[in-house]
XYZ file of C-alpha atoms in Angstrom:
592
model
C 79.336 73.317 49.026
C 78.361 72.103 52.360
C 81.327 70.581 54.704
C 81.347 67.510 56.530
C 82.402 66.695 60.182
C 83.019 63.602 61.747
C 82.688 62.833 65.073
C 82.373 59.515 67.534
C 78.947 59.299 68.754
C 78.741 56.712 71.503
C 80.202 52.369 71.589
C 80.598 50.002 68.233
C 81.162 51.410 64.817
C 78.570 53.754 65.035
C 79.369 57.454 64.318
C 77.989 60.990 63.337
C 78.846 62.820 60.223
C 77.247 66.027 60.075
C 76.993 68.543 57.452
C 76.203 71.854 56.791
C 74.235 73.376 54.083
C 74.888 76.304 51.994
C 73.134 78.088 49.257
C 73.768 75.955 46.510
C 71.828 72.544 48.503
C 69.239 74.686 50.007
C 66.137 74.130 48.770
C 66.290 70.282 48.482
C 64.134 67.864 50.202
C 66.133 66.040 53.505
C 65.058 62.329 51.672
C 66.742 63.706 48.398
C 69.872 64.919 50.337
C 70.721 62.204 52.362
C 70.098 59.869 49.064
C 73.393 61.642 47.115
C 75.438 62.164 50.068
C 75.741 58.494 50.929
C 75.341 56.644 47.849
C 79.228 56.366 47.731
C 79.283 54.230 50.842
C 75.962 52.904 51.125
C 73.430 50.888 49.108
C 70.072 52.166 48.743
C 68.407 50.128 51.058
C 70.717 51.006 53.963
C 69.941 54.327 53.538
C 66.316 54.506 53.435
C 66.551 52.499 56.511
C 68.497 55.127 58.548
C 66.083 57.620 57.360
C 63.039 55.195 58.815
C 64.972 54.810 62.209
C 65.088 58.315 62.412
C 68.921 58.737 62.394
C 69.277 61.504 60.616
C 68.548 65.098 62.745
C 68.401 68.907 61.399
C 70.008 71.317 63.500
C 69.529 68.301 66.551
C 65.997 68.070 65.901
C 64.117 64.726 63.821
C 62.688 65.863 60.869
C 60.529 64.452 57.941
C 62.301 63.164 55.485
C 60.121 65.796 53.064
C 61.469 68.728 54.829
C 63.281 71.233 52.954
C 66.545 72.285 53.715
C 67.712 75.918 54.857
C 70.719 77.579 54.573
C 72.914 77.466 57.499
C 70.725 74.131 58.371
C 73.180 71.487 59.923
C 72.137 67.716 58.939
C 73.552 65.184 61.181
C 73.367 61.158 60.034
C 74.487 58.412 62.445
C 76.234 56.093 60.358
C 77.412 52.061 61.617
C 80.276 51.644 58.556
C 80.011 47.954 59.497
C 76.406 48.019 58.326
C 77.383 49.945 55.239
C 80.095 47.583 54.637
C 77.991 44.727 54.947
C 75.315 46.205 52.756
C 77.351 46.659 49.972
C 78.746 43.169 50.416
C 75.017 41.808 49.976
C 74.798 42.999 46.491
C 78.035 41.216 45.419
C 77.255 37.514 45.119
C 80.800 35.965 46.140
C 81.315 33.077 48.208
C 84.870 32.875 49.944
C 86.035 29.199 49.145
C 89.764 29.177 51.087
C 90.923 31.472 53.288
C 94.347 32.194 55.026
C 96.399 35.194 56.337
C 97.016 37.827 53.436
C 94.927 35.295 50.685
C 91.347 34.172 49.959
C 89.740 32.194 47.188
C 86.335 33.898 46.580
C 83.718 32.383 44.018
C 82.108 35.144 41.857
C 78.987 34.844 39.945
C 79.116 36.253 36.190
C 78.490 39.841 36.148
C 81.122 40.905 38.618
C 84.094 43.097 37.448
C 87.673 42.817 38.693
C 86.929 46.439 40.827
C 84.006 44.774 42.724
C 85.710 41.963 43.626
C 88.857 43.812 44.983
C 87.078 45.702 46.938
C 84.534 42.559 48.429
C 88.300 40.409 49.117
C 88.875 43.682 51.645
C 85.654 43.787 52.865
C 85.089 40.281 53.467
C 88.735 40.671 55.894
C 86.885 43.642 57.434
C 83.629 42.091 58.725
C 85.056 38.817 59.672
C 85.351 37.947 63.150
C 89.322 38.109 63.204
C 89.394 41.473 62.610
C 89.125 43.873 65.622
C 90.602 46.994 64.394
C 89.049 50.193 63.670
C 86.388 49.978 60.273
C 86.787 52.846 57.673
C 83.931 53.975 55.286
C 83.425 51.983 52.996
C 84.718 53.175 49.765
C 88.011 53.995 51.644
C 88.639 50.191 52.150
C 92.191 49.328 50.476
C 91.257 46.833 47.412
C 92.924 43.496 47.494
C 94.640 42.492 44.295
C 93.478 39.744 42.163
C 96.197 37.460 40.956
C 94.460 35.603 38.330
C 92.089 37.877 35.758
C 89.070 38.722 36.374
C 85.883 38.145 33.473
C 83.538 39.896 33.878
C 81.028 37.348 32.393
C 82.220 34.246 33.628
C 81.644 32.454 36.566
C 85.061 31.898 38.302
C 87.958 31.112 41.088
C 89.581 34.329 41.847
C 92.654 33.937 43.793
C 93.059 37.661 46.483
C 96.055 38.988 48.318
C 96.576 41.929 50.392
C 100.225 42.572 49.864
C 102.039 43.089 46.978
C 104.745 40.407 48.560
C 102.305 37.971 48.282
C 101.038 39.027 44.846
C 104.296 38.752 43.444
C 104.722 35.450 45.392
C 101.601 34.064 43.474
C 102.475 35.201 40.565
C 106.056 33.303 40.286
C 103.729 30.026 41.214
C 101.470 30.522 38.143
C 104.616 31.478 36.210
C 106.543 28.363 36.667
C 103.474 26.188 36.525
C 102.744 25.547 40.165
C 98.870 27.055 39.729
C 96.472 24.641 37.904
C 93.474 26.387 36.725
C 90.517 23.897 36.001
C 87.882 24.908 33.560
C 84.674 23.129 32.170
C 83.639 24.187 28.946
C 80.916 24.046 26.691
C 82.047 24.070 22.761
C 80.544 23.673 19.521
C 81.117 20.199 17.364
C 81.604 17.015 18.317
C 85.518 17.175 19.854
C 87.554 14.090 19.763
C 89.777 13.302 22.661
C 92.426 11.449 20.079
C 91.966 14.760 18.238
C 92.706 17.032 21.250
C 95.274 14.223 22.656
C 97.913 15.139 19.796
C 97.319 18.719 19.515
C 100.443 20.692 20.382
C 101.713 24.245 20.635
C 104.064 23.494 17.321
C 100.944 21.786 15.535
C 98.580 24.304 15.998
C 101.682 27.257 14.775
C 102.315 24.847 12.073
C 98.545 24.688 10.673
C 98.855 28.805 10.729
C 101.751 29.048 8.997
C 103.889 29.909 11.690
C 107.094 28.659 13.822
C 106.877 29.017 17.747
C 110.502 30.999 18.637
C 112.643 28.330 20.483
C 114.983 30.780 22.232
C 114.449 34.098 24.634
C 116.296 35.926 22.091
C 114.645 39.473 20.985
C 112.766 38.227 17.342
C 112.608 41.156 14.622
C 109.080 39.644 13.203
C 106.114 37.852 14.531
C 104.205 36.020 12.752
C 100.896 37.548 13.204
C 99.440 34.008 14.727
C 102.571 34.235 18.160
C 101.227 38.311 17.839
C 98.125 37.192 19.469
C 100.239 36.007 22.475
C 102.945 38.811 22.401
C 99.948 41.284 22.915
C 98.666 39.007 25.825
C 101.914 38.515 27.506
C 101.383 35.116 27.635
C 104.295 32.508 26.361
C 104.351 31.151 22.548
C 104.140 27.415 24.105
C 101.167 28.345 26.365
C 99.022 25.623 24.794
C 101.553 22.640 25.519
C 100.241 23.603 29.362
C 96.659 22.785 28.549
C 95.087 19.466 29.338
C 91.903 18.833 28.017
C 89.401 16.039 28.933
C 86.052 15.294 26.622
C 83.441 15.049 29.061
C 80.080 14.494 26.952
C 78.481 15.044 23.942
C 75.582 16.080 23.328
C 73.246 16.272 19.894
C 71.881 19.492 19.638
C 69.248 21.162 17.264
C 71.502 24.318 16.667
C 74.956 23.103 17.034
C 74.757 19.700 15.672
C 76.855 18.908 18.780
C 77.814 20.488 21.629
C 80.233 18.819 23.870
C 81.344 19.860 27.698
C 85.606 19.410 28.045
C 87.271 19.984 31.082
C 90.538 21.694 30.850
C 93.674 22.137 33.310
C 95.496 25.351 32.483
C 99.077 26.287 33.881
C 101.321 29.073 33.583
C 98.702 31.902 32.622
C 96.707 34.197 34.269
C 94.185 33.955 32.159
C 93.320 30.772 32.010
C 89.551 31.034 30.646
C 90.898 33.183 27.646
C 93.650 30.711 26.739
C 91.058 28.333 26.640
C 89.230 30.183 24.447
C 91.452 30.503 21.764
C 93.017 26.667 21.965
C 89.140 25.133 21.430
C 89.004 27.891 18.611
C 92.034 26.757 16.620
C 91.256 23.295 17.276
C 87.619 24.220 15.308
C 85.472 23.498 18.450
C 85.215 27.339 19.675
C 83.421 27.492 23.730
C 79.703 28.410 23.030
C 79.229 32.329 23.967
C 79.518 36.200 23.099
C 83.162 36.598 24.850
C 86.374 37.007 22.469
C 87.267 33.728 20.537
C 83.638 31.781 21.376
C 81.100 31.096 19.099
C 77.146 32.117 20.228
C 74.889 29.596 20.526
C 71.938 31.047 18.424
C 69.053 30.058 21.409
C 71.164 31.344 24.008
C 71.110 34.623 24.749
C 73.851 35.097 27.466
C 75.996 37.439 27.185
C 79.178 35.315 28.575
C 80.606 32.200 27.593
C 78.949 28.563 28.916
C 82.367 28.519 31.096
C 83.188 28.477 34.309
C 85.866 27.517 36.561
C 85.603 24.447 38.830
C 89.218 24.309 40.620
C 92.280 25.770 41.532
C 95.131 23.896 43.075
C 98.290 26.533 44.580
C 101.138 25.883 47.342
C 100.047 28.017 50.053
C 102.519 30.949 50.549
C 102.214 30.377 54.381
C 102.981 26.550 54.760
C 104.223 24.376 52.976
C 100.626 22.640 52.010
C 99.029 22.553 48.553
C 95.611 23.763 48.321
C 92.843 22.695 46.542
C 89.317 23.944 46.284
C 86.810 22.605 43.769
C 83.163 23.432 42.490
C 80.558 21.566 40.725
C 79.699 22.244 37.633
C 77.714 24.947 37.578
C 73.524 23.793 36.712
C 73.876 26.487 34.030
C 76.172 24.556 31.649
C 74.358 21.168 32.720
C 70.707 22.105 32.138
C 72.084 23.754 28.434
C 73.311 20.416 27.547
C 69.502 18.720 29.026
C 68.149 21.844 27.067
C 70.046 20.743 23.134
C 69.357 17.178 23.715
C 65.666 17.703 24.382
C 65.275 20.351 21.366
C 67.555 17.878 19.516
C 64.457 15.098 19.857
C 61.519 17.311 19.507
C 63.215 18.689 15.907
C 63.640 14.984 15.036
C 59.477 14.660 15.827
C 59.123 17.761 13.675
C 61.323 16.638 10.620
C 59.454 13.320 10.411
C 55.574 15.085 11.031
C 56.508 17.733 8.320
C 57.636 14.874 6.028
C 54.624 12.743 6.604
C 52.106 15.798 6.632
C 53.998 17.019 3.224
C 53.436 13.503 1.653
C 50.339 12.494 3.394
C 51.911 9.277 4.099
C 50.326 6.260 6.435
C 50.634 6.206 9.987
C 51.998 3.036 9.565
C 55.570 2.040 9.820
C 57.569 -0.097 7.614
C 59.428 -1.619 10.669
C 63.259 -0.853 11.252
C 64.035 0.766 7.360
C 61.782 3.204 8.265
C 62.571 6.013 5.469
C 61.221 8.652 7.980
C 63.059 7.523 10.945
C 66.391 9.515 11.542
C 69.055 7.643 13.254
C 72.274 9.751 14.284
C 70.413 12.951 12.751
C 70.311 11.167 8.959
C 67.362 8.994 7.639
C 67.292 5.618 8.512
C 66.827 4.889 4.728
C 70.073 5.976 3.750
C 72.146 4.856 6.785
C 70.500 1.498 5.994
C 70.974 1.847 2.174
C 67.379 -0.166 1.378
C 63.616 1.000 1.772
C 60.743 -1.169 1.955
C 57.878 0.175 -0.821
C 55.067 -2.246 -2.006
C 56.242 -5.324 -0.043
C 59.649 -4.831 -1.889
C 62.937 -3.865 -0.872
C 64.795 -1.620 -2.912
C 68.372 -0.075 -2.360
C 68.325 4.079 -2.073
C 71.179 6.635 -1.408
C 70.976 10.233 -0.814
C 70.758 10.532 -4.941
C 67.354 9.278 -4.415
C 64.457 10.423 -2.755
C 62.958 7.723 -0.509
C 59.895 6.486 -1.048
C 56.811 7.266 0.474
C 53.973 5.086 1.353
C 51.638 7.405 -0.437
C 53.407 6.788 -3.422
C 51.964 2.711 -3.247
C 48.671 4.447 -4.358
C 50.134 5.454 -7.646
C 51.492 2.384 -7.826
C 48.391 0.434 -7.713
C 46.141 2.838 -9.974
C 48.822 1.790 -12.904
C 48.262 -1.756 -11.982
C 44.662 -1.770 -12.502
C 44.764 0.202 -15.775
C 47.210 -2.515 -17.151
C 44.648 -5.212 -16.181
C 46.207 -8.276 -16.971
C 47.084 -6.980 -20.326
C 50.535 -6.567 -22.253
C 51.334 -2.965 -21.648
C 54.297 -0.657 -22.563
C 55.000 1.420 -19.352
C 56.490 4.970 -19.281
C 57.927 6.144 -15.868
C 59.017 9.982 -15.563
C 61.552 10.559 -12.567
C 62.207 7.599 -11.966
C 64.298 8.070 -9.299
C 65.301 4.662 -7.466
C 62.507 3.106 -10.108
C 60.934 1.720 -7.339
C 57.408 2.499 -8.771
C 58.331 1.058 -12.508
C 59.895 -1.972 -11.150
C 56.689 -2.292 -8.115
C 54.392 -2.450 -11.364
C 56.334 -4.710 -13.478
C 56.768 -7.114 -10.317
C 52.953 -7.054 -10.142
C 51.657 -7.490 -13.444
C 52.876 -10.031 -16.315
C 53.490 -9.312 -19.639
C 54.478 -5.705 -18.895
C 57.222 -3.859 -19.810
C 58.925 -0.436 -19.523
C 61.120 2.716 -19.431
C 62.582 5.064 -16.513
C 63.363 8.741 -17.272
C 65.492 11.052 -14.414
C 67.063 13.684 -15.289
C 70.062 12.353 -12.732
C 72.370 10.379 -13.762
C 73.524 9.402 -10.556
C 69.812 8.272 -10.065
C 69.467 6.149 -12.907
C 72.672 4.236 -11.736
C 70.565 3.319 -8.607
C 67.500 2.216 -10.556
C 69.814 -0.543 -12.854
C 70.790 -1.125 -9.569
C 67.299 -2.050 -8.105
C 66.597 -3.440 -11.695
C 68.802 -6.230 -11.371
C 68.366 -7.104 -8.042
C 64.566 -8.359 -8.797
C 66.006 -9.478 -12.067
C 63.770 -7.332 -14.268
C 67.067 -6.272 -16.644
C 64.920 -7.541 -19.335
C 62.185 -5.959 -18.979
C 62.940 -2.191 -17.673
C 65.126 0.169 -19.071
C 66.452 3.788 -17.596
C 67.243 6.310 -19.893
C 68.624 10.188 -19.125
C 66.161 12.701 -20.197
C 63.732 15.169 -18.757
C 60.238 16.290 -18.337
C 60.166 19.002 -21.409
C 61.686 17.095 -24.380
C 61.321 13.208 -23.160
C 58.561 13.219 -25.345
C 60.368 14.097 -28.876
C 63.607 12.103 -27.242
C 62.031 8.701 -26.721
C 59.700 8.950 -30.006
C 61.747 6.446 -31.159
C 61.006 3.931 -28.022
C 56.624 4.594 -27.972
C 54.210 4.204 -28.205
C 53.850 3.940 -24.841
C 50.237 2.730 -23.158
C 50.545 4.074 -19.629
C 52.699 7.004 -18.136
C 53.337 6.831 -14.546
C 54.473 9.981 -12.824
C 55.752 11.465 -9.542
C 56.882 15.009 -9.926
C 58.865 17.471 -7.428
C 55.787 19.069 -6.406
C 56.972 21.237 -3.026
C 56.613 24.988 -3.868
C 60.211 26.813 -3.468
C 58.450 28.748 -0.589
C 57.140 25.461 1.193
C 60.582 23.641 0.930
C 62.050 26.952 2.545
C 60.212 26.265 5.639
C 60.954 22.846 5.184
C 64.746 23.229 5.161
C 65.493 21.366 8.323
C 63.565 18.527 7.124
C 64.395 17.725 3.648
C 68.158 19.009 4.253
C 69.165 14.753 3.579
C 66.807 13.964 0.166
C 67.625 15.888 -2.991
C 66.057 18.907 -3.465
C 66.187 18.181 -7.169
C 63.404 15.542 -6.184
C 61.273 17.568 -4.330
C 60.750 21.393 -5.228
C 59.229 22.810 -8.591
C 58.703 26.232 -9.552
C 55.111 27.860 -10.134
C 53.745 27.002 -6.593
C 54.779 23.258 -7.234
C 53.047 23.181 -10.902
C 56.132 23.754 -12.847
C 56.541 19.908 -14.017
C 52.628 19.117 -14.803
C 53.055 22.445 -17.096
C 56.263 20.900 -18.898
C 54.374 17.611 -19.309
C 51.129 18.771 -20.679
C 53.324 21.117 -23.180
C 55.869 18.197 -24.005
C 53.106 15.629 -24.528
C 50.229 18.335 -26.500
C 53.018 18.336 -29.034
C 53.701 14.772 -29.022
C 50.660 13.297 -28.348
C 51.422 10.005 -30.698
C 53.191 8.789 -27.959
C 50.825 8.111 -25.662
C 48.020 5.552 -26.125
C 46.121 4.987 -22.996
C 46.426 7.066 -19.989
C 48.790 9.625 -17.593
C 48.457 8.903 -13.829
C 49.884 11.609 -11.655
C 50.523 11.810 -8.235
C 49.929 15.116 -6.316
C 50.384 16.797 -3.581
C 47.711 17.622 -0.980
C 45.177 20.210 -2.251
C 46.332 20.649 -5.474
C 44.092 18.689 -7.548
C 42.116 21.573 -8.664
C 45.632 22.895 -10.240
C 46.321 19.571 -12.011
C 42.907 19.602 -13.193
C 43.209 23.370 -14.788
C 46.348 22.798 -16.341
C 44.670 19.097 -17.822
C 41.443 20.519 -18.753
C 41.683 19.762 -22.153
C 42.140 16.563 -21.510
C 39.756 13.903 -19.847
C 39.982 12.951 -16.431
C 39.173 8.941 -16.130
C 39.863 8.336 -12.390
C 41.081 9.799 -9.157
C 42.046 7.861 -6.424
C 42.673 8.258 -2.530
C 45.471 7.464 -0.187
C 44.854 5.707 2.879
C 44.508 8.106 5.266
C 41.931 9.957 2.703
C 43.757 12.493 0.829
C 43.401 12.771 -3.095
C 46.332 11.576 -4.706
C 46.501 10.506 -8.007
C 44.505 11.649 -11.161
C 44.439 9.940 -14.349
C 44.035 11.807 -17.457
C 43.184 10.593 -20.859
C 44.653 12.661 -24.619
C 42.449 14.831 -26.308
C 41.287 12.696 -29.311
C-alpha cells in the first residue's frame, strides 16, 4: 500500500501530501490515482482542477496526468483544505438562516440526509470569517448534531449545535414545549377547520379503540394504536400540541380536493412525522411517498408536498426568542395552480365527451345546462330541473338527463301522429320527458312509459303531474324483453318511441370520468351497444299484434348500419338528422 506524508508547503491552508507507490498501485495512470486518493475529501471537480494547475508532481517533476506510475515513484499533491472544504459545501444546497455561538439554523433542500447536514453545520463554522484556527481535511471535520430529525425528503429547518451541552439544552426546550415547529402541508380531501378545531389526543384514541395512559406509571399493555408512539418515543398526548390552520382548498382532478394546512408542532422532534400521522387519522393523509402520506397519482416525488416554514426557540445564549421563517416553498404552491388547472380542463373534457357521445347541439339551454358541472356534479341535478323541448322537467341522479339530440326523436313521433288520435308507447322512459314532450305537442294523444327503474318511474309521475298530463300518460315497471307479452293487455299501441342505453361497455370504460354522475343503467348495453335493439326486435317479432304503425329509435353515432341489420326484416320508413348533421333516429315499420 503506498504511505502518505504530510508536510506544510508555504502561507494559507495550502499543504503537500505526498505518497509513495508500491507494487500493488504501479501500473495505474497518475489521472486515475489522484481520482481515488482524494475522493474522500474532495469533489470531483476540485480535483481535476489541481491536476489542470499542475499541482500534482512525480518524484518533484510535473507530469501528464496519463503517465503511468512506477514503483518506488513518489506523487506529491498540493492540497488548500479550505478549497476542498468549500467544494464539498457547493454540492450541499443549505442556506444558514440564524446563526449564534455553538448553534445555527440551516435550510436544507429535500434530498439531504441527517450525515450531510452534520457535517455542512461544521463546515459552514469552518469557512466563515470568525474562524481563524487551523482547517483539517475535510472528512476529519467533527459533525455538529442535529437537534430536531432530519428527512431526508423533505424540505426543512434543522436546528445544529456543536456541544453536547447545548444539545441537551435544546432538547429540554422542545421537551417542555418551548420549540414551535411550523409546517405547511399539502393533504388529500377537503379538511374542515371545525373538523380539525375539536380533534383531540383522547378523540382520536377513542375512534381506535384505545385509552391514552393518564399517569407515568409503567403500563403492562399498549394498545397497539399508543404502540405507534411508544416505538417513536414520542408522548401519548403528542397531538393535543398540534395546531392546525386550513389554508386553501383546492379542486383537483385526482384528489377531488387537495387542501394546504399549516401546522404548529411542540414537544417532538419530529415534527413533520407527527404531522403525518395526525392528518392520517383525521382521514386527510399529506400528499406523498413518506410513511403515513398518501401519493398523489400525477406526482411523482418521492417525498411528501411538506416542508417546514418556521421555527421559534429561546436562544441558549441570551435570553431572546428566535424566530426564523420561510415562504412557502413554489413547489407546494404551483401543485395546488397545477390540480386546479387539470381540475378545469377535466371539466372541458367530461362535457366534450358527453356532447361528442350524444352528438348534442352546440347550443346551450342557459343556466340548467345538463352538461354544465357546478362543484364537480351536473348542473342538472344540483338544480333538480332540465330544460328539453321548451319544457322544464324535474331530474335526479335516477335519471339520465336529457340531451338535446334527443328533441329529434321527439319531433319524428310528432309528425307520424299528425294531428291524429294516437296510442303512444315509450320504452325507458326515464324522467318521461320524451312521452310527456309529445303528448304536450299533439292533441288527442295518449300514452304509456316503461323503465325498468322504479326509482325512475317515480320521477316521471312526477313530471306527469306537473304539466298535468295524469290523465293522459301512464308509467308502468317492465323491461325491454317481455314489455311486449306484459302490456298485451294495454295495446295496441300505434307508435313506439325509444331511447336505449346504447354506449358499448368498452366506450363507457373510457368514459368513466364523465358519466361517473348519470346512471349507468341508462347508458351502457352489451353487444357493442346493440344489446337492447336485439331484445326489442325479439320481444316485438313475437308480439307483433301490438304494434300498429311504426318504431322510432334513436341511435348513437355510426351505428345505423347495425340498427338497420338487426331491422332488416322489417321496413325502414324514415331516418332523420340531428342538428349538427348526425343520423339519429330510424323508423321502422312490422313485417306484414
Amino acid at each position: 500500500m503506498p504511505s502518505a506524508i504530510e508536510s506544510n508547503a508555504g502561507s494559507g491552508h495550502l499543504f503537500t501530501k505526498e505518497f509513495s507507490i508500491d507494487e500493488t498501485t504501479a501500473g495505474r495512470k497518475l489521472r486515475a490515482f489522484i481520482l481515488t486518493k482524494l475522493h474522500e475529501t474532495h469533489v470531483r471537480a476540485d480535483i481535476i482542477t489541481i491536476l489542470r494547475q499542475n499541482r500534482v508532481r512525480v518524484n518533484g517533476e510535473i507530469m501528464s496526468d496519463t503517465y503511468i506510475l512506477q514503483p518506488h515513484d513518489s506523487v506529491q499533491v498540493d492540497i488548500d483544505n479550505l478549497e476542498a472544504i468549500k467544494g464539498r459545501l457547493r454540492g450541499i444546497d443549505v442556506q444558514v438562516k440564524h446563526k449564534e455561538p455553538g448553534l445555527m439554523v440551516l435550510l436544507k433542500s429535500p434530498g439531504i440526509n441527517k450525515q450531510a447536514i452534520e457535517w455542512a453545520g461544521a463546515a459552514l463554522e469552518m469557512v466563515s470569517d470568525a474562524f481563524c484556527g487551523e482547517v483539517p481535511e475535510s472528512n476529519k471535520l467533527v459533525p455538529w448534531i442535529a437537534v430536531n430529525c432530519v428527512e431526508k425528503a423533505i424540505r426543512s429547518l434543522v436546528i445544529l449545535v456543536n456541544s453536547q451541552r447545548l444539545h441537551q439544552v435544546m432538547l429540554d426546550q422542545i421537551s417542555s414545549g418551548q420549540v414551535m415547529f411550523t409546517i405547511s402541508a399539502l393533504c388529500h380531501g377537503k379538511v374542515e377547520q371545525t373538523h380539525v378545531d375539536k380533534t383531540t389526543a383522547e378523540s382520536l384514541a377513542s375512534a381506535a379503540n384505545a385509552t391514552l395512559p393518564h399517569t407515568s406509571e409503567e403500563i403492562p399493555y399498549l394498545h397497539p394504536y399508543l404502540m405507534w408512539f411508544k416505538h417513536n418515543d414520542l408522548r401519548f398526548d403528542i397531538f393535543d400540541h398540534v395546531r392546525l390552520n386550513v389554508v386553501s382548498v383546492t379542486e383537483s382532478s385526482t384528489a377531488g380536493y387537495l387542501s394546504m394546512v399549516s401546522g404548529k408542532i411542540a414537544c417532538s422532534i419530529n415534527p413533520g412525522l407527527v404531522l403525518r400521522r395526525l392528518m392520517l387519522e383525521l382521514g386527510y393523509p399529506v400528499a406523498g411517498n413518506q410513511s403515513h402520506a398518501k401519493p398523489l397519482s400525477n406526482h411523482r416525488d418521492k417525498g411528501s408536498l411538506l416542508a417546514f416554514t418556521s421555527i421559534e426557540f429561546l436562544s441558549p445564549n441570551q435570553p431572546t426568542n428566535i424566530v426564523v421563517s420561510e415562504d412557502v416553498p413554489p413547489k407546494l404552491t404551483s401543485v395546488c395552480v397545477r390540480e386546479a388547472k387539470f381540475f378545469v380542463q377535466k371539466q372541458e373534457r367530461a362535457q366534450k365527451e358527453i356532447s361528442n357521445m350524444f352528438a348534442d347541439t352546440s347550443e346551450t339551454d342557459g343556466l340548467d345546462d345538463g352538461l354544465t358541472m357546478v362543484n364537480g356534479k351536473p348542473a342538472a341535478y344540483v338544480t333538480g330541473r332540465k330544460q328539453f323541448c321548451g319544457y322544464i322537467f324535474g331530474v335526479t341522479p335516477d335519471t339520465l338527463i336529457p340531451r338535446p339530440s334527443t328533441e329529434t326523436l321527439v319531433a319524428t313521433v310528432v309528425e307520424l301522429v299528425d294531428q291524429k288520435s294516437a296510442k303512444i308507447l315509450d320504452l325507458g322512459t326515464g324522467s318521461g320527458c320524451i312521452l310527456l314532450s309529445v303528448l304536450l305537442q299533439t292533441a288527442n294523444t295518449s300514452g304509456i312509459g316503461v323503465d325498468i327503474s322504479s326509482s325512475a318511474l317515480s320521477v316521471a309521475q312526477a313530471n306527469s303531474s306537473l304539466h298535468r298530463m295524469g290523465s293522459r300518460a301512464t308509467f308502468i315497471q317492465s323491461t325491454f324483453s317481455s314489455f311486449a307479452s306484459e302490456l298485451a293487455s294495454c295495446g295496441p299501441f300505434d307508435i313506439i318511441a325509444c331511447n336505449p342505453p346504447y354506449v358499448s361497455a368498452s366506450k363507457i370504460t373510457r368514459m368513466r370520468e364523465a358519466m361517473e354522475h348519470e346512471p349507468l343503467l341508462a347508458f351502457v348495453a352489451e353487444d357493442g351497444g346493440y344489446q337492447f335493439y336485439r331484445d326489442i326486435h325479439s320481444c316485438l317479432s313475437a308480439n307483433l299484434s301490438i304494434l300498429t304503425g311504426s318504431i322510432a329509435f334513436e341511435i348513437g353515432k355510426n351505428m345505423e348500419k347495425g340498427v338497420r341489420r338487426i331491422f332488416a326484416d322489417w321496413t325502414e320508413v324514415a331516418a332523420k338528422r340531428d342538428s349538427r348533421g348526425y343520423l339519429r333516429v330510424l323508423v321502422f315499420k312490422p313485417p306484414s
